[in-house]
MMTF fields as JSON, N, C-alpha, C and O atoms, coordinates in Angstrom:
{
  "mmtfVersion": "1.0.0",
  "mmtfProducer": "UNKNOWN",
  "numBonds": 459,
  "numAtoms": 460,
  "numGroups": 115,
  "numChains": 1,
  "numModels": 1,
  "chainsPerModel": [1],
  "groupsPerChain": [115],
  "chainIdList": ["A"],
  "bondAtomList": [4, 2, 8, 6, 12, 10, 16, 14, 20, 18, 24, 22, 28, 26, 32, 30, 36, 34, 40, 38, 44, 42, 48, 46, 52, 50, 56, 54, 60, 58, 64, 62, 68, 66, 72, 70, 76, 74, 80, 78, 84, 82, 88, 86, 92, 90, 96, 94, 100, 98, 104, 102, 108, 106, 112, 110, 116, 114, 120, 118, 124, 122, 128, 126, 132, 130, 136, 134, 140, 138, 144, 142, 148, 146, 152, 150, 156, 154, 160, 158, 164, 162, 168, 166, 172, 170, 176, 174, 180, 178, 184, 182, 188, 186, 192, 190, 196, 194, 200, 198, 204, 202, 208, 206, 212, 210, 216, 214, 220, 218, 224, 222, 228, 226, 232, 230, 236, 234, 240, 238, 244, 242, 248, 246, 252, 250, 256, 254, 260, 258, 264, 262, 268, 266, 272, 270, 276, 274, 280, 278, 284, 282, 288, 286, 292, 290, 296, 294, 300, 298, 304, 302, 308, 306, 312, 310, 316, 314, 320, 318, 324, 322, 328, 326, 332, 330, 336, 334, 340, 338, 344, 342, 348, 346, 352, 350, 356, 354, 360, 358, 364, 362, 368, 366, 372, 370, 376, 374, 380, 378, 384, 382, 388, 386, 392, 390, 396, 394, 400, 398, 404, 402, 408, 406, 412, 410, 416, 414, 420, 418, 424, 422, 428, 426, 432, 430, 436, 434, 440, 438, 444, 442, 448, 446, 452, 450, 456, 454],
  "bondOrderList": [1, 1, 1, 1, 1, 1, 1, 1, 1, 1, 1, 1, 1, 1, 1, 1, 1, 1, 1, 1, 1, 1, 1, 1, 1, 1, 1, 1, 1, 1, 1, 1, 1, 1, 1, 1, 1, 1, 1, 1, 1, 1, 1, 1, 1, 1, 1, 1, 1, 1, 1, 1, 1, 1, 1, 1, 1, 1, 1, 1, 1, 1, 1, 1, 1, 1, 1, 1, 1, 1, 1, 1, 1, 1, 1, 1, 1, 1, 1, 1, 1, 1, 1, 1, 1, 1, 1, 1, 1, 1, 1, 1, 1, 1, 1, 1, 1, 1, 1, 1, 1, 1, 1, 1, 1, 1, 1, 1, 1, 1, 1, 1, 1, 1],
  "groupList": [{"groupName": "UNK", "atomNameList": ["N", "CA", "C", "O"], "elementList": ["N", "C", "C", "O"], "formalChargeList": [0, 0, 0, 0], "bondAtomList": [1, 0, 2, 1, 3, 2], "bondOrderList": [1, 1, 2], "singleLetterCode": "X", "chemCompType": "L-PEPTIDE LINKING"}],
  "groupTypeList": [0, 0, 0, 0, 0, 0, 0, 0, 0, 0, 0, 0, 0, 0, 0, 0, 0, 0, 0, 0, 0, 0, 0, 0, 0, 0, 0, 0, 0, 0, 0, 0, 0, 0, 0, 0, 0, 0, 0, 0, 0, 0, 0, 0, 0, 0, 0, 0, 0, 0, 0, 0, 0, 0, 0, 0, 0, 0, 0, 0, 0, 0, 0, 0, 0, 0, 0, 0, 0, 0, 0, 0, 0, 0, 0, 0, 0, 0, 0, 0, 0, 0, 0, 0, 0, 0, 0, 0, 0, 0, 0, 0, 0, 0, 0, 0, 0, 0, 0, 0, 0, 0, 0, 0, 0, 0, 0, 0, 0, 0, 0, 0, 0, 0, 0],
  "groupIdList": [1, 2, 3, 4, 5, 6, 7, 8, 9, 10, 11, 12, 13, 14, 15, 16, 17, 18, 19, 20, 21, 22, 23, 24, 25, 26, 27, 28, 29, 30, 31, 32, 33, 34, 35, 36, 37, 38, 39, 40, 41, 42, 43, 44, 45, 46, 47, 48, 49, 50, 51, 52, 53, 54, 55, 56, 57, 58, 59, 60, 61, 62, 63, 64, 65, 66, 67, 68, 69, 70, 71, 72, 73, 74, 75, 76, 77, 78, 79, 80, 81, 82, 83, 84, 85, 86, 87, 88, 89, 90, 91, 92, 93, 94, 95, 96, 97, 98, 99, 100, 101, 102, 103, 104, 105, 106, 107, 108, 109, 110, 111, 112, 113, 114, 115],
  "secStructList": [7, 7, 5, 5, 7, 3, 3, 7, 7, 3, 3, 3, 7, 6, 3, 3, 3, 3, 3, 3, 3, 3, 3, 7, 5, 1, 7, 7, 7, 1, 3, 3, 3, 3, 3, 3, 3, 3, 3, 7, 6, 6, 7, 7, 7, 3, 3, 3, 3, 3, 3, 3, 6, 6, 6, 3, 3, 3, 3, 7, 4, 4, 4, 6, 6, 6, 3, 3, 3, 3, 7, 7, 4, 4, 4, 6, 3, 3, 3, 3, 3, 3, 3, 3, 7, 7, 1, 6, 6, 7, 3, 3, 3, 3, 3, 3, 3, 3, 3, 1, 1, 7, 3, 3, 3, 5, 7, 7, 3, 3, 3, 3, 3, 7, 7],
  "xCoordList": [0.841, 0.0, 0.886, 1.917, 0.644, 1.629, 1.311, 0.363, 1.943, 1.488, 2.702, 3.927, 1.658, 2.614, 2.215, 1.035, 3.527, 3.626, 3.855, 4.77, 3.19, 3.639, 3.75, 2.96, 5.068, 5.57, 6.397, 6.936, 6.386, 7.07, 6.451, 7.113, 5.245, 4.044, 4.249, 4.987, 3.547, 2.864, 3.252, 3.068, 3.588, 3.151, 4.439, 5.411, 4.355, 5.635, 5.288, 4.204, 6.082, 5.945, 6.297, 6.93, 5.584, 5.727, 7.335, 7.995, 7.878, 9.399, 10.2, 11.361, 9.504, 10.257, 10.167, 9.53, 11.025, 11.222, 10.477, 10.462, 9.707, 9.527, 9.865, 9.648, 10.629, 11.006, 9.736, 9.426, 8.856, 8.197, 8.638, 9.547, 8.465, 8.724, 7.848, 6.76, 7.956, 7.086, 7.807, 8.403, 7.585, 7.833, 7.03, 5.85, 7.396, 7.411, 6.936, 7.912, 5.77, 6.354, 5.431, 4.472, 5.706, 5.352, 6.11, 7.222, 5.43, 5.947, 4.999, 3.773, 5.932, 5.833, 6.546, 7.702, 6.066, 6.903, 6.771, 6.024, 7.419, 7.126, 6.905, 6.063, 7.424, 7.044, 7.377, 8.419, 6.503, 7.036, 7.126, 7.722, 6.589, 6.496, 6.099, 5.269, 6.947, 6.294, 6.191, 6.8, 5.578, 4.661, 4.031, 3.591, 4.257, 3.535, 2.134, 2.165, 0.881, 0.01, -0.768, -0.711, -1.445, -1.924, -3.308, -3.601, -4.252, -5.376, -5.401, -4.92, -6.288, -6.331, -7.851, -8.465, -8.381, -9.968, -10.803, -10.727, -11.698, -13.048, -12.014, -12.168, -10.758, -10.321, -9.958, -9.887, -9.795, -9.145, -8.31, -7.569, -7.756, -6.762, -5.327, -5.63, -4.022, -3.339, -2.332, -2.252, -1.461, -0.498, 0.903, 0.965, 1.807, 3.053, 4.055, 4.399, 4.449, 5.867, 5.9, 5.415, 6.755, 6.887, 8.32, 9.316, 8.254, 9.809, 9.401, 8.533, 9.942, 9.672, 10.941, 12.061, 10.695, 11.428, 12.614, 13.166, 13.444, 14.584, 15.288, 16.467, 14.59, 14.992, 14.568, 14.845, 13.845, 13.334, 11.855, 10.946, 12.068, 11.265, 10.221, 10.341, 9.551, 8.316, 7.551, 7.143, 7.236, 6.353, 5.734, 5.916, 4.717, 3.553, 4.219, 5.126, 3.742, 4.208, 4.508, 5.597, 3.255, 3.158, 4.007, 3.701, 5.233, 6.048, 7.931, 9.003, 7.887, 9.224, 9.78, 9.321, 10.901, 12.057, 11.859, 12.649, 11.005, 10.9, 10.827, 11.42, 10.363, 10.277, 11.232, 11.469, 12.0, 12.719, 11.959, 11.358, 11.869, 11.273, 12.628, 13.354, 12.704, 13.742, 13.406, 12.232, 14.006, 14.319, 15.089, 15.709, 15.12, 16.104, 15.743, 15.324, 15.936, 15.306, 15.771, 14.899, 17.266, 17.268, 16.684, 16.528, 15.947, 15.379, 13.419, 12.444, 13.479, 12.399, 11.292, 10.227, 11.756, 11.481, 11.364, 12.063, 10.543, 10.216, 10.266, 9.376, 11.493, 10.58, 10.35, 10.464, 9.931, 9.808, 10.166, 9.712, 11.63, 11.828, 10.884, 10.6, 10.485, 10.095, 10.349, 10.153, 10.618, 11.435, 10.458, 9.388, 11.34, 10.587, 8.573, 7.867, 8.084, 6.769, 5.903, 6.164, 4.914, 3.739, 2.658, 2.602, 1.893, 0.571, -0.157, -0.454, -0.509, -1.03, -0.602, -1.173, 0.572, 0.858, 0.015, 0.367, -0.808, -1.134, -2.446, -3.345, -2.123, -3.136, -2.842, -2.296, -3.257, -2.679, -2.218, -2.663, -0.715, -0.078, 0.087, 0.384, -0.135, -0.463, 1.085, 1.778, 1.307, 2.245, 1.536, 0.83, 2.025, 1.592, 2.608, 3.77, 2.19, 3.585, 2.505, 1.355, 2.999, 2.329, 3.186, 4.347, 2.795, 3.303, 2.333, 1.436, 2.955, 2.11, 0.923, 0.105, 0.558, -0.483, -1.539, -2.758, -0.684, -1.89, -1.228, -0.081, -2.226, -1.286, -1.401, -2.529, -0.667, -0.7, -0.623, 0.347, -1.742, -1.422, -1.384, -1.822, -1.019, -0.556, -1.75, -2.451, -1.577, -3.255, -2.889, -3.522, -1.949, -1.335, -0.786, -0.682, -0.599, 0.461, 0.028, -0.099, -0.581, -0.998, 0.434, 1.453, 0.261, 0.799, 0.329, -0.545, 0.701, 0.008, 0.689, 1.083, 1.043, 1.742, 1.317, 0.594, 1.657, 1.173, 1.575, 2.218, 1.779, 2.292, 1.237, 1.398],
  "yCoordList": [-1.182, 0.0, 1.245, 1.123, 2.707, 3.677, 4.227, 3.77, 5.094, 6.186, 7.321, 7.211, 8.66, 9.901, 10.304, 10.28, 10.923, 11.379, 13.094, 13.385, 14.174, 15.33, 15.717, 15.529, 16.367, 16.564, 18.307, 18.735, 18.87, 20.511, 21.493, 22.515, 21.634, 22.382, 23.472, 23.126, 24.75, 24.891, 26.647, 27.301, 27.111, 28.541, 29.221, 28.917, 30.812, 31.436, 32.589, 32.897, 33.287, 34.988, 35.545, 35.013, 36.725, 37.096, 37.03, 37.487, 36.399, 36.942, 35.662, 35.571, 34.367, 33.698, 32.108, 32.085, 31.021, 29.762, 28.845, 28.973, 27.729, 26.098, 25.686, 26.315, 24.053, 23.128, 22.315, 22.104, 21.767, 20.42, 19.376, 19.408, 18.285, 17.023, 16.396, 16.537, 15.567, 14.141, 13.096, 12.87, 12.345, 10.827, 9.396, 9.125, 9.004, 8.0, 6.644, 5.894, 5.973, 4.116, 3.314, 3.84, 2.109, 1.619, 1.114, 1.525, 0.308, 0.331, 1.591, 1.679, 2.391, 3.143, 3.097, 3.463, 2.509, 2.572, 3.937, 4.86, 3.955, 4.751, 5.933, 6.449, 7.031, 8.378, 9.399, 9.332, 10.13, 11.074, 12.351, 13.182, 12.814, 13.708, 13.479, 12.626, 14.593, 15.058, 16.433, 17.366, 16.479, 18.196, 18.144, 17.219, 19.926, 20.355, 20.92, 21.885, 20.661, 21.569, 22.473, 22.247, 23.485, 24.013, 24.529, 25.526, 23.905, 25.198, 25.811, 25.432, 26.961, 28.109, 27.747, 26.939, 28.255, 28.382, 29.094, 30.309, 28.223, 29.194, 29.355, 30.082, 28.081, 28.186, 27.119, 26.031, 27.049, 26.194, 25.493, 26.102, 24.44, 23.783, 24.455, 24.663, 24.762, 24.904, 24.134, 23.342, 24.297, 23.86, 25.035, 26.247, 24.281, 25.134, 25.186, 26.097, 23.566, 23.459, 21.74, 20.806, 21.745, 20.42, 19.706, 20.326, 18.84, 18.344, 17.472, 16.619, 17.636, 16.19, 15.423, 15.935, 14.253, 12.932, 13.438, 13.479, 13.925, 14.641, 15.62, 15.872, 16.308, 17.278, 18.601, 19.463, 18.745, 20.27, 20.332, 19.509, 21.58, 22.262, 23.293, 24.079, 23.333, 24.356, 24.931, 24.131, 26.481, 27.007, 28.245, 28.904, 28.215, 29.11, 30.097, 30.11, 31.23, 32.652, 33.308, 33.722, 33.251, 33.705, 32.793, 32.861, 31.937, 31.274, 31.656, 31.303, 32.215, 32.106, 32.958, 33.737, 32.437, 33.267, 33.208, 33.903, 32.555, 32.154, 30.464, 29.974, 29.773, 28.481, 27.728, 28.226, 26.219, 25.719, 24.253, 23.942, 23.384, 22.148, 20.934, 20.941, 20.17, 19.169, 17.859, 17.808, 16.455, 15.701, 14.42, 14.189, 13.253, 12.462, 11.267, 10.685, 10.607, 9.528, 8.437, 8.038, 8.143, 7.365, 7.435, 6.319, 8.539, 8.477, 8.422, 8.62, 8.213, 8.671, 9.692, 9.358, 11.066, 12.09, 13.037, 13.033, 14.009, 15.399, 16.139, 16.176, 17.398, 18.826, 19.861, 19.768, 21.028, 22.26, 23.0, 22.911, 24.157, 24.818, 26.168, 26.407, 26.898, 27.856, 29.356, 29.595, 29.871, 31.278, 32.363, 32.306, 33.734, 35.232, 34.696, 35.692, 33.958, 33.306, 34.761, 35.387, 35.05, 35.47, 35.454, 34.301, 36.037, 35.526, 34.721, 33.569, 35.076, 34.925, 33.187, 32.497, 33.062, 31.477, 30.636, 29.465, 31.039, 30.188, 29.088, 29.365, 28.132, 27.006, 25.866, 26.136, 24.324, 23.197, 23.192, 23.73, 22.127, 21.899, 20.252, 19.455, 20.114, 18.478, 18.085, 18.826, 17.085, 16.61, 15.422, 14.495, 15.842, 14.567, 13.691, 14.068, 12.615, 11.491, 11.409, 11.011, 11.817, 11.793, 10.331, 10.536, 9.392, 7.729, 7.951, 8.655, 7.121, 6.484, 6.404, 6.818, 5.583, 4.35, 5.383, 5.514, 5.989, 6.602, 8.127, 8.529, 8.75, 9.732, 9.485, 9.052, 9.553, 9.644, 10.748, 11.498, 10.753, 12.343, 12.078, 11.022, 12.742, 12.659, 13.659, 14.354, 13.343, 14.41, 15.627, 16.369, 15.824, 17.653, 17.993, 17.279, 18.802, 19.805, 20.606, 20.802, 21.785, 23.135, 24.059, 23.736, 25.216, 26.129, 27.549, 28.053, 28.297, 29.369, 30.793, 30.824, 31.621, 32.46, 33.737, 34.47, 34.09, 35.295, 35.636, 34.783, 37.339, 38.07, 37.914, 38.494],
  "zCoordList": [0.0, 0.0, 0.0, 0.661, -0.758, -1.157, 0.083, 0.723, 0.477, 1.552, 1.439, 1.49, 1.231, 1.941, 2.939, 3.289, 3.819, 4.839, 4.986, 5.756, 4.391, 5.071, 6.552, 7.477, 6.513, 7.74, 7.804, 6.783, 8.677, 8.456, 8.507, 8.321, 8.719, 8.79, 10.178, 11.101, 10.208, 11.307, 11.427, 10.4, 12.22, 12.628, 12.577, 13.268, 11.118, 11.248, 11.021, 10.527, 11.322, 11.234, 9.369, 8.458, 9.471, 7.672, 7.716, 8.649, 6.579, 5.937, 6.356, 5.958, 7.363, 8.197, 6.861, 5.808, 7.442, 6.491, 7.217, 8.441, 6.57, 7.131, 5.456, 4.421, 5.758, 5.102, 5.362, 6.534, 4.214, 4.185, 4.075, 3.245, 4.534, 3.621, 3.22, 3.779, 2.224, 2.143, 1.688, 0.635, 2.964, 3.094, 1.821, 2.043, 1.209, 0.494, 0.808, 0.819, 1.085, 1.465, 0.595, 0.028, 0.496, -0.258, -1.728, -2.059, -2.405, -4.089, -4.982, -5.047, -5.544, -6.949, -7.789, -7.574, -9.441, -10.178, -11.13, -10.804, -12.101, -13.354, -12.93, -13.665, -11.644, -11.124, -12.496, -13.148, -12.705, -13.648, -13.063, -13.749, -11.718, -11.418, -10.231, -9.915, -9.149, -7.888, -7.513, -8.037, -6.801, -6.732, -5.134, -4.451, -4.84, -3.947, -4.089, -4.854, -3.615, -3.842, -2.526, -1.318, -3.216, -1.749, -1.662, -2.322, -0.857, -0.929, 0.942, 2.01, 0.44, 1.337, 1.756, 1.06, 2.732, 2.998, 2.062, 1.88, 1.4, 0.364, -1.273, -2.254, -0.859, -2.557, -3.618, -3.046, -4.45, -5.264, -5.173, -4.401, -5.444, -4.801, -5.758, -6.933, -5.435, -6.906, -6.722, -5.783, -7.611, -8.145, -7.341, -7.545, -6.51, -5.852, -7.089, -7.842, -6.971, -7.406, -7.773, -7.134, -9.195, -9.594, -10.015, -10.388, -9.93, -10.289, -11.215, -11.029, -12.118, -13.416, -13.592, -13.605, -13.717, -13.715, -13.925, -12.826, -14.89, -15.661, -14.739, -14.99, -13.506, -13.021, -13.066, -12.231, -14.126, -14.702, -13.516, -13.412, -12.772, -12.126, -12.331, -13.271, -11.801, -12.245, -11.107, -10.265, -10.918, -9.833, -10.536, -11.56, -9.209, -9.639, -9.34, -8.507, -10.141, -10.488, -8.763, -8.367, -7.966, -7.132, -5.502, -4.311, -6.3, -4.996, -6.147, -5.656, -7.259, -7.87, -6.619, -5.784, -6.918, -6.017, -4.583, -3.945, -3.914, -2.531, -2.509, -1.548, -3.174, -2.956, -3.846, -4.947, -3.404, -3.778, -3.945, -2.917, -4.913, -4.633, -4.896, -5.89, -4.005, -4.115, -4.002, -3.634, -4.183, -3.755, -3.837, -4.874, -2.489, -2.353, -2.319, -1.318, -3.893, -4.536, -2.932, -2.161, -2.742, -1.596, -0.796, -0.3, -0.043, 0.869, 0.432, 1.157, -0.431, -0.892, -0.363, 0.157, -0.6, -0.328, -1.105, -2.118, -0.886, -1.514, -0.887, -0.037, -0.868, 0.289, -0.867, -2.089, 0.093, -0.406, 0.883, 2.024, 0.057, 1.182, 0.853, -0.321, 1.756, 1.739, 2.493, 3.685, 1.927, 2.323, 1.977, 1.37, 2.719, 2.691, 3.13, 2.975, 3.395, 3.178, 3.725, 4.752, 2.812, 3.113, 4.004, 4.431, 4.438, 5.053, 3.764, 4.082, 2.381, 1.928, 1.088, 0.243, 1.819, 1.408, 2.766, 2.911, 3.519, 4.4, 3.565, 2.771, 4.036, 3.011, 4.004, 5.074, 3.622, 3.7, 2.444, 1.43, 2.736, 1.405, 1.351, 2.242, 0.347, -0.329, -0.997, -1.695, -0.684, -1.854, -2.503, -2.105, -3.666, -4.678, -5.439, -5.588, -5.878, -6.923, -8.019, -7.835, -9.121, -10.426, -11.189, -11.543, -11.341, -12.219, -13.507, -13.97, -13.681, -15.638, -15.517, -16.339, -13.937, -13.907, -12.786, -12.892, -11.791, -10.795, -10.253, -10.446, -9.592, -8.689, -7.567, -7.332, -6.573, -5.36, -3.932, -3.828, -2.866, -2.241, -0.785, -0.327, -0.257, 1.71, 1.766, 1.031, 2.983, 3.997, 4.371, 5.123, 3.893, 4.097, 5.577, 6.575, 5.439, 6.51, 6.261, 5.052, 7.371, 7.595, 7.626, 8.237, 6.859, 6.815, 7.377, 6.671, 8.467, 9.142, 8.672, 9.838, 8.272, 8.169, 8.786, 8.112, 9.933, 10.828, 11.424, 12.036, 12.104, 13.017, 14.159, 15.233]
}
């Protein structure tokens, strides 16, 4: 059975960093992609940040230059660091594993961003 684990979540002041992770278990083959996502209260779910199989990265307009998405195939892991952070990045954030065959998502980690 697959399972993610978000972990890194929780309460920071405007301008301040949290690192996410997500933990990996299980068998996945064929990953083509992993990604952060996030929704806020009363919104859409979106799209953070993606890593595709190859290495080539991708983020939403509104995280360039503050967010970093990484990860460590051995450990089977994904983070996202997050820097300068907003109030307006406060959401839960999802990680997802995009494969051939399925996607896969963890139950999120709350993100608070407030003075």
């Amino acid at each position: 059975q697959v399972q993610l684990v978000e972990s890194g979540g929780g309460l920071v002041q405007p301008g301040g960093s949290l690192r996410l992770s997500c933990v990996a278990s299980g068998s996945i083959f064929s990953i083509n992609a992993m990604g952060w996502y996030r929704q806020a209260p009363g919104k859409q779910r979106e799209s953070v940040a993606r890593i595709l199989v190859r290495g080539s990265t991708y983020y939403a307009d509104s995280v360039k230059g503050r967010f970093t998405i990484s990860r460590d195939t051995a450990k089977s892991t994904v983070y996202l660091q997050m820097n300068s952070l907003k109030p307006e990045d406060t959401a839960v954030y999802y990680c997802n594993i995009h494969t051939s065959f399925d996607d896969y998502w963890g139950h999120g980690t709350q993100v608070t961003v407030s003075s």
